[in-house]
XYZ file of C-alpha atoms in Angstrom:
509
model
C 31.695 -17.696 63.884
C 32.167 -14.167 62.759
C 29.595 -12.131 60.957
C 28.794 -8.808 60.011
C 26.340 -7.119 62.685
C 27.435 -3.374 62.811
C 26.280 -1.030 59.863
C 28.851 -0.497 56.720
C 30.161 2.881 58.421
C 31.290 0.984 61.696
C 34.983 -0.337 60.108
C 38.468 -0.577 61.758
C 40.260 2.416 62.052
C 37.238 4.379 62.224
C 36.829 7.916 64.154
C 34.251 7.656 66.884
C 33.486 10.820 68.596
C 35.458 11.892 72.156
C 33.847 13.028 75.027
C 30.274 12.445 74.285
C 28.577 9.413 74.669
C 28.112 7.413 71.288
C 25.530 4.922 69.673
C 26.673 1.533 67.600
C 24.455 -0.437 65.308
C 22.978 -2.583 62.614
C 21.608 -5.811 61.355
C 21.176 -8.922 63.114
C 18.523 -11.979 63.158
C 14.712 -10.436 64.234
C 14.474 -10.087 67.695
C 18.296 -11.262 68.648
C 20.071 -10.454 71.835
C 23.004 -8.267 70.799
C 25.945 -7.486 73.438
C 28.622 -5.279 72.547
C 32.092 -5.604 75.137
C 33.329 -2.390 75.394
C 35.993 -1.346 77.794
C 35.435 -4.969 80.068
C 31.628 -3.867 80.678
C 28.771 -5.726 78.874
C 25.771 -3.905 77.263
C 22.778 -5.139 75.980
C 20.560 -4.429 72.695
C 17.656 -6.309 71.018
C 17.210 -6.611 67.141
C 13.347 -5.051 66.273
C 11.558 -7.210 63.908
C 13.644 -5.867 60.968
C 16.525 -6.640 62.439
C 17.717 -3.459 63.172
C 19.236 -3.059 66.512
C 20.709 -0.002 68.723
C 22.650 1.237 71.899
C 24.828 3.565 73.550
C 27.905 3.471 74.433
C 29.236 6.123 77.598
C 31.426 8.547 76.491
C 35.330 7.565 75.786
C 38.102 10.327 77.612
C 40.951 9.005 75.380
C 42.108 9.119 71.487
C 42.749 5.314 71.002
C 41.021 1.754 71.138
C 42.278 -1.813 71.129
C 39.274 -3.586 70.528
C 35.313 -3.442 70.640
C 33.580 -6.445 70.048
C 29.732 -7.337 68.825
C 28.442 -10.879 69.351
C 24.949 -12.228 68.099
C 23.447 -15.858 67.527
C 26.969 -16.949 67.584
C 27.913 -14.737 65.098
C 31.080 -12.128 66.325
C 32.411 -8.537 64.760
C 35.177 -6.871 66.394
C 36.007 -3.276 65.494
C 40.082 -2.518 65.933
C 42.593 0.079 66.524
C 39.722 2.639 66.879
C 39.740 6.654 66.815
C 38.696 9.091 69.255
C 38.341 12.545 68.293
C 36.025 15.621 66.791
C 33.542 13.841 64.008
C 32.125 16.178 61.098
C 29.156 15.513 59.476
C 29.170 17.010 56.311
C 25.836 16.957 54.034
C 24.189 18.804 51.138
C 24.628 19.036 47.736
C 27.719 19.580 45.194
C 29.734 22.450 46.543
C 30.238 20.617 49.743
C 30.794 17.563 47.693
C 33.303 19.402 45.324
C 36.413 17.028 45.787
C 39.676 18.218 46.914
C 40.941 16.367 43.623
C 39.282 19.247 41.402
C 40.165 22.095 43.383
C 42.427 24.673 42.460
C 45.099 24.269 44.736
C 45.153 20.350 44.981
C 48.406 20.254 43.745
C 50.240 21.798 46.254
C 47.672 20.664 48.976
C 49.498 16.634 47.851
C 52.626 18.100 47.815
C 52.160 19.033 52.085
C 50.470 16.085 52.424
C 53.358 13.943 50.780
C 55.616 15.947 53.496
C 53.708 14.499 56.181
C 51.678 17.546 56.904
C 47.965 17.292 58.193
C 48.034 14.396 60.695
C 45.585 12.435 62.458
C 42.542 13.522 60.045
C 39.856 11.340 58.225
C 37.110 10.987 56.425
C 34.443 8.384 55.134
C 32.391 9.362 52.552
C 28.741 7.771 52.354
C 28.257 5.509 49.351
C 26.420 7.686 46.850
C 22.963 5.407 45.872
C 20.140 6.363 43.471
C 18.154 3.529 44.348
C 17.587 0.064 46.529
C 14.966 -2.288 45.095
C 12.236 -2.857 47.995
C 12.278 -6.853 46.939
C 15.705 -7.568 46.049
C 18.061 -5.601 48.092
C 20.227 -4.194 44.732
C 21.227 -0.908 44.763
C 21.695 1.492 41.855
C 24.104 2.231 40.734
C 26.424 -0.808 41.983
C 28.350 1.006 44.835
C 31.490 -0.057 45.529
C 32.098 -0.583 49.817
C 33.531 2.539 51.050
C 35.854 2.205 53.574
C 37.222 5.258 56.161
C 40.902 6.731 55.228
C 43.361 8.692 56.674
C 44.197 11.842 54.622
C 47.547 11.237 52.947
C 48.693 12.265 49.448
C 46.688 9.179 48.067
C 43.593 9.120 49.691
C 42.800 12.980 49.792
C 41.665 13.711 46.622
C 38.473 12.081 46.907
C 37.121 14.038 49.993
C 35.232 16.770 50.618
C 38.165 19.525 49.158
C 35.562 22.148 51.919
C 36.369 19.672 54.230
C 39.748 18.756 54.023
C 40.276 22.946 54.306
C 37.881 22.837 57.277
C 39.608 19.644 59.120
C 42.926 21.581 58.356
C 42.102 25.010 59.586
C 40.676 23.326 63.139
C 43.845 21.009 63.415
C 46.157 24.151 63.170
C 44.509 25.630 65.813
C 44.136 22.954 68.035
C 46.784 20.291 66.774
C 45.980 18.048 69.920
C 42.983 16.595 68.778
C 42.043 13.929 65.943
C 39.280 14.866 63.587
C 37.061 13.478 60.753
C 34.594 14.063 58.411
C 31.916 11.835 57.279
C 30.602 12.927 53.854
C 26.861 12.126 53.446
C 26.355 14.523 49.991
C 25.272 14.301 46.674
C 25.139 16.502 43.827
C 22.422 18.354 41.972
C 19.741 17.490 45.036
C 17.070 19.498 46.293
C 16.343 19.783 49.902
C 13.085 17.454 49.057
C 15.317 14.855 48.621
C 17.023 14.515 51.520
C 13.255 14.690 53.803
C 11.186 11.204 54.217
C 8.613 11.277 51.524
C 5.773 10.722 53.974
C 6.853 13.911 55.704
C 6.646 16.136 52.555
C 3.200 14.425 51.970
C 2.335 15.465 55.248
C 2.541 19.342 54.349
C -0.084 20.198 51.067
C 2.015 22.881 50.369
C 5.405 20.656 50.162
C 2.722 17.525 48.624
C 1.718 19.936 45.860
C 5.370 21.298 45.049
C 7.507 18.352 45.291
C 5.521 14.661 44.971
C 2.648 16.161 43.303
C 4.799 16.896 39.759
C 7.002 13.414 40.428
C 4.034 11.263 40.023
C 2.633 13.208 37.426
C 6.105 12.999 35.718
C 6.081 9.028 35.490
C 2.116 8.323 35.167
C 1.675 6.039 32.555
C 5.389 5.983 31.544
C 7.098 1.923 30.634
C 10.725 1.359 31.669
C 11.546 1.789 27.977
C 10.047 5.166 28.373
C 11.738 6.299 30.751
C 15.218 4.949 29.095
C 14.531 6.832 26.021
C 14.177 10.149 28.053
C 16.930 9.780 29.604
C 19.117 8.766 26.631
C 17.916 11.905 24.914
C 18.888 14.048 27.986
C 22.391 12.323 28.167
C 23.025 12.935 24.149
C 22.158 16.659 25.262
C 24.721 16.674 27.818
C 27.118 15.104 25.876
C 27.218 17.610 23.294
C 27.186 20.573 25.864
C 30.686 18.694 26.867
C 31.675 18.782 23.276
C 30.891 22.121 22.555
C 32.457 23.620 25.978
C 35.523 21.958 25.172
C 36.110 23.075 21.942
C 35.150 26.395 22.802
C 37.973 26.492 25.296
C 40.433 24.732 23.080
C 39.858 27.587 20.499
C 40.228 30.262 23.773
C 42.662 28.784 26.101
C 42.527 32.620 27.438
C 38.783 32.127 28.846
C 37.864 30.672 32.159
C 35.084 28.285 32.768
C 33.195 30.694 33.979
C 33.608 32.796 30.752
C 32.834 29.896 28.963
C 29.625 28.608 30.141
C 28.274 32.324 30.248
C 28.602 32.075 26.064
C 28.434 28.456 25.547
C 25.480 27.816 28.112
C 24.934 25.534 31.130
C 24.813 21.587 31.340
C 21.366 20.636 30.941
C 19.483 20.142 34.126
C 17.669 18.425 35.490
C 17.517 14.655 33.985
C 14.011 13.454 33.107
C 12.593 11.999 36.188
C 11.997 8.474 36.676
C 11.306 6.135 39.542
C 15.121 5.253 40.328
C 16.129 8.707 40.132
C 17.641 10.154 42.750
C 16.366 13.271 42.382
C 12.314 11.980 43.499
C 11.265 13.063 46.828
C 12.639 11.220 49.524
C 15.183 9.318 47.619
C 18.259 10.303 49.042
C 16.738 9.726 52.410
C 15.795 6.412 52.113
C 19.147 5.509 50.327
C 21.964 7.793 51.998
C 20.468 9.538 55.409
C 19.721 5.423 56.705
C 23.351 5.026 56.197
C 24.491 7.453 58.877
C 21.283 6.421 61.211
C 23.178 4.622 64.013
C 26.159 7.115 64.289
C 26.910 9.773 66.892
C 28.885 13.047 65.825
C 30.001 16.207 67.138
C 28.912 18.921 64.954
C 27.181 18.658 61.146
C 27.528 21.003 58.465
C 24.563 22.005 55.835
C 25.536 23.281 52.867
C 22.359 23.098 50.066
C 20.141 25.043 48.554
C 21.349 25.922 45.245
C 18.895 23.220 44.041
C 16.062 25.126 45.467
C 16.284 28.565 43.526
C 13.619 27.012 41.586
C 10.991 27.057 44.007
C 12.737 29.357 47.103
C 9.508 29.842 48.565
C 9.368 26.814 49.860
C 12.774 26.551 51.115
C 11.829 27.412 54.725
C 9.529 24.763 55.329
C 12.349 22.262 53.917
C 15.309 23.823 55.665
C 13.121 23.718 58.816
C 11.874 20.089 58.801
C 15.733 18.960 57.721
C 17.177 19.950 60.732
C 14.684 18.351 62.789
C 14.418 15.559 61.034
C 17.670 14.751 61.159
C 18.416 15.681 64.558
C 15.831 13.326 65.511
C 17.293 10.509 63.500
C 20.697 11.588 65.072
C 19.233 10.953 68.781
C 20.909 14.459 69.332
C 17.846 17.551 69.501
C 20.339 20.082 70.260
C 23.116 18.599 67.655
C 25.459 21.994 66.662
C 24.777 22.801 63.061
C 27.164 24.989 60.836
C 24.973 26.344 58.055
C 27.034 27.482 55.024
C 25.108 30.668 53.356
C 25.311 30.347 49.726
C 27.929 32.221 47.448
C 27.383 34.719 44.737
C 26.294 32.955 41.537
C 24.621 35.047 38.842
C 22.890 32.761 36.488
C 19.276 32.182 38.511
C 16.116 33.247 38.826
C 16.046 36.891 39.894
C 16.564 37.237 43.357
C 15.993 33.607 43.953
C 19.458 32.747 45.660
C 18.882 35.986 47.639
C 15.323 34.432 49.052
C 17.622 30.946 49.987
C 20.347 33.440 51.623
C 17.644 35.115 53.812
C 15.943 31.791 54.684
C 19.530 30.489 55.836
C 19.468 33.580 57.491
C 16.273 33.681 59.389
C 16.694 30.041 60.368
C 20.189 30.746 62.159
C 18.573 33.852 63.817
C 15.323 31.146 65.055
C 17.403 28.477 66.141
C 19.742 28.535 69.159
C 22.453 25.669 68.089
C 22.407 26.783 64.362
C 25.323 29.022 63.303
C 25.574 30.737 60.004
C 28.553 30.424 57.972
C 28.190 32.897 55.079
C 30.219 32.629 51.933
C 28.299 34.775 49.758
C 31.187 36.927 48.894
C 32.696 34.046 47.489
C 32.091 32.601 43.955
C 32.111 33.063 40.469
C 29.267 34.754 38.675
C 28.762 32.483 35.885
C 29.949 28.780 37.439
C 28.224 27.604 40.124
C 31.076 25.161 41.248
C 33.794 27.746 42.402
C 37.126 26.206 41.850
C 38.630 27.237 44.838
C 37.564 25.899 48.378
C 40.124 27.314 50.430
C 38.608 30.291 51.638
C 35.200 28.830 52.630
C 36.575 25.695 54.501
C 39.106 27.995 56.838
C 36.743 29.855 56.878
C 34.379 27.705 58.607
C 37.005 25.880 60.701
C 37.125 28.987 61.991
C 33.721 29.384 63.136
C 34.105 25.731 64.521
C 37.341 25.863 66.508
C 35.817 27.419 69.680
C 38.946 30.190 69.577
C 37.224 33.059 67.553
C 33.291 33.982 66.815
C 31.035 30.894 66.386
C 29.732 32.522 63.064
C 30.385 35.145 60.699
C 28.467 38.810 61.291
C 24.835 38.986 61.029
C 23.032 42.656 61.178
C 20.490 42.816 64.498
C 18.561 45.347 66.160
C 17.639 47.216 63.894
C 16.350 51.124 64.907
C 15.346 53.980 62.614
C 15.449 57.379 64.054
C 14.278 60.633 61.549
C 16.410 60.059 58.300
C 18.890 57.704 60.085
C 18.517 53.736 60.218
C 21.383 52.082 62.977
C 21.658 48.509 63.198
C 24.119 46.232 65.421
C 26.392 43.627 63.622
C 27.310 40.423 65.602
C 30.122 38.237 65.747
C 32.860 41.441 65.091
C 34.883 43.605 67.429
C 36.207 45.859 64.614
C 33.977 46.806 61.154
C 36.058 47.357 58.612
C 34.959 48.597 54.380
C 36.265 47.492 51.459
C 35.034 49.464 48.866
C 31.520 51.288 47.782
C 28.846 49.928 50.535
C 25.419 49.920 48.283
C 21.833 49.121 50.003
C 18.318 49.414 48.659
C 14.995 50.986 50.538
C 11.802 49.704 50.571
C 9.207 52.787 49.373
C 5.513 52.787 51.282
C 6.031 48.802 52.191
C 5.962 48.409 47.963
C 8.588 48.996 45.747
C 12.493 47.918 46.507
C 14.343 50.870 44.658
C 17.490 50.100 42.835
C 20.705 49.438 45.046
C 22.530 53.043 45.534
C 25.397 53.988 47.190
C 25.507 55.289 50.955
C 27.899 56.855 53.029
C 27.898 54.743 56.656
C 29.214 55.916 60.347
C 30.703 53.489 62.054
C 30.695 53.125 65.761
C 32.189 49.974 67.173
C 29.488 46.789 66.434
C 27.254 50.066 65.518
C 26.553 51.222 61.248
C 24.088 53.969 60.974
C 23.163 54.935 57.311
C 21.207 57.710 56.111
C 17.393 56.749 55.091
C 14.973 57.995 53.197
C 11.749 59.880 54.437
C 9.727 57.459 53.273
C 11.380 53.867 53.443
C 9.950 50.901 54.884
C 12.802 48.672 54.441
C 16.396 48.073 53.524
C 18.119 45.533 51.331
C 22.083 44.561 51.851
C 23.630 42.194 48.949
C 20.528 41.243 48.014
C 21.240 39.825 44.821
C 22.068 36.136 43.386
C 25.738 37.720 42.744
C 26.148 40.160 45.666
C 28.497 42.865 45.782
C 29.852 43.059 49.590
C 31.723 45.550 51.271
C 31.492 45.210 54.878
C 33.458 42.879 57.211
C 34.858 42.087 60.738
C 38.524 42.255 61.827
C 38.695 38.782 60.398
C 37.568 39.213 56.999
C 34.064 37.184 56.991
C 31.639 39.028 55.478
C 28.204 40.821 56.499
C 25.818 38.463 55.965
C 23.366 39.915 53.031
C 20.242 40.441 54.457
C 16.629 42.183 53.792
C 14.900 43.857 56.641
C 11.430 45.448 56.909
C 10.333 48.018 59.272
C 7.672 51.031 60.650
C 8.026 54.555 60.581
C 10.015 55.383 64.026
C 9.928 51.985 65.105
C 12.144 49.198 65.675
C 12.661 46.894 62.161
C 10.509 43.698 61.685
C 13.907 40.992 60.999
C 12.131 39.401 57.931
């Protein structure tokens, strides 16, 4: 009798990844005997009292598989004509969901793909739910079964467009190998979202921030309520869409960017309610479980535009994430790619600057985190940039293993008499494009406006003249930065802010 035993994301044709030993699993009767026949060996698993069951598999040296089979309580799932290869995980919110259909360049993107460029990748993406009833089982909204693709001229538009530019850039480079990306994103979240609700209830700070305001949001509130906000809200956003459109039918010369700057933004966020996706924990319970039994090689984290509400608390998110997930991943020391967010104007002061430097700090903390800094791409006034290119090569780049593993970060810092020097990794050669601009830190108070400076430049060395009485120094520290400095490769100084003592060695903040 067959049966479905394996999670949704274990399908035929599938990419599992090479060289590293992988996990299977999913659903069978409570307390089952599962064996999965693998290569003419036999292993053994045993459903928990949920049903949910769990092993590993050893590690698999070549690119193709016949068959893998599942048996339990006479029920039998085989998996065929099976992947080997380098797996992405790719996870955050809607730049890294941005879909290769809507970027700039997808037309001639289909056009190589129609001429059979761009072999051997794939991709699954992650059904996107809101919200599974705890008695029922239904899901919201109705999500149709996802199954994985190879990229062709059909399929690609609805993947990750950073991805497909990112899968691209490593096969180029290394065209023996297959590769795929699993998308596990969704749009419009905050880092809350994506964390078990028990864990942010956990931390008072995180409680107070994050549940605290959700449950005050829907005390008292009827289903009807919470229909009529939302109806309002969507009758908002629907004139927005009217009203941008006709403003750029009456200027076909204006971009969106342009647009949005005079018309205004979409209104965000929705009013919250209980099957919203955006309460704490919610994307956790209904998109993280999905990817809970897989095994892949590296995972990209790009998120935190979301959080430029409340950046202060960004570390303690950022932080828990990644072990959180690493945990859930059975992989502690799992490679992490962490895209630094572009330049986008229209925020809180400073507030995408404070996400930048936590990114920052957390890649400096963390030995198998790598930052990936875009910030000097974007688009001032639209916070979806329509062009991916540059980011995903960019970061396929810092992935392939042939160049730096991330893009240059300012370290030891030293300030000598009116002189501050500071080392910048990840670059062999500095090169500047244009006016470099910092700002100083007066009597550990008052950041002074950015000004120009004139820098000497000494190999990985920059040494910049500093005021008598600075305490600290600023580079593109600002929502839209204005960079200037850059290794032989074109990747960008990270922006940064940096603290320090008289004569002393700088405090990395």
């Amino acid at each position: 009798m067959t049966g479905k035993l394996l999670a949704d994301i274990f399908q035929d044709g599938m990419v599992l990844p090479i060289h590293k030993d992988f996990r299977l699993g999913g659903q069978a009767a409570s307390g089952a005997a599962v064996t999965v026949s693998f290569l003419g060996e036999a292993y053994q698993a045993q459903a928990d009292e949920q049903g949910h069951w769990q092993l590993t598999l050893p590690a698999y040296d070549q690119q193709e598989l016949d068959e893998l089979t599942v048996t339990s309580g006479g029920k039998t799932q085989c998996l065929r004509g099976l992947h080997f290869g380098r797996v992405l995980l790719l996870s955050g919110q809607s730049n890294i969901e941005y879909r290769l259909k809507d970027d700039a360049e997808f037309a001639h993107v289909k056009a190589d793909l129609a001429a059979g460029h761009h072999p051997n990748l794939y991709y699954y993406n992650c059904p996107q739910i809101d919200y599974r009833d705890p008695e029922t089982g239904t899901v919201k909204p109705a999500a149709a079964e996802e199954k994985w693709q190879e990229v062709n001229a059909e399929t690609a538009g609805e993947m990750s467009a950073i991805g497909f530019y990112c899968l691209a850039k490593l096969q180029k480079l290394d065209p023996s190998q297959i590769y795929a990306a699993v998308d596990c994103f969704k749009g419009g979240t905050s880092a809350s979202n994506w964390l078990p609700v028990d864990l942010l209830k956990d931390d008072p700070e995180l409680q107070a921030a994050f549940v605290d305001p959700y449950e005050a949001a829907i005390k008292g509130k009827s289903w009807a309520d919470f229909d009529r906000e939302t109806a309002k809200w969507q009758a908002a956003v629907d004139q927005h869409n009217a009203d941008l459109k006709q403003y750029l039918d009456q200027h076909p010369e204006s971009s969106l960017s342009q647009a949005k700057n005079i018309v205004g933004h979409t209104p965000w966020p929705p009013p919250m309610r209980p099957d919203s996706y955006l309460r704490p924990g919610a994307l956790y319970e209904t998109m993280v479980s999905q990817i809970q039994d897989i095994t892949v090689t590296d995972w990209i984290w790009y998120q935190g535009e979301n959080d430029t509400d409340r950046p202060r608390y960004y570390s303690k998110l950022l932080n828990l994430l990644l072990k959180t997930w690493r945990r859930l991943l059975a992989d502690p020391s799992l490679p992490v790619k962490l895209i630094q967010l572009p330049g986008y104007a229209d925020n809180p002061e400073n507030s995408v600057a404070l996400i930048r430097q936590t990114q920052l700090e957390t890649a400096r903390k963390d030995p198998y985190v790598d930052l990936v800094s875009i910030a000097d791409l974007g688009e001032a006034h639209n916070i979806h940039p329509t062009h991916k290119r540059s980011a995903g090569e960019r970061l396929g780049i810092c992935m392939s293993g042939e160049s730096y593993p991330a893009t240059p970060q300012a370290t030891a810092f030293k300030q000598e008499g009116d002189q501050i020097s500071f080392k910048v990794t990840n670059s062999f050669k500095l090169e500047v494009a244009g006016e470099v601009r910092v700002s100083f830190q007066v009597e550990k108070q008052t950041w002074l406006p950015d000004q120009p400076v004139k820098l000497q430049l000494k190999g990985q060395t920059v040494s910049l003249p500093c005021p008598d009485k600075a305490t600290g120094l600023r580079y593109g520290y600002a929502n839209y930065p204005d960079l200037a400095i850059y290794n032989e490769l074109g990747a960008p100084l990270a922006p940064f802010e940096a603290v320090f003592s008289k004569n002393s060695k700088v405090n990395e903040q």
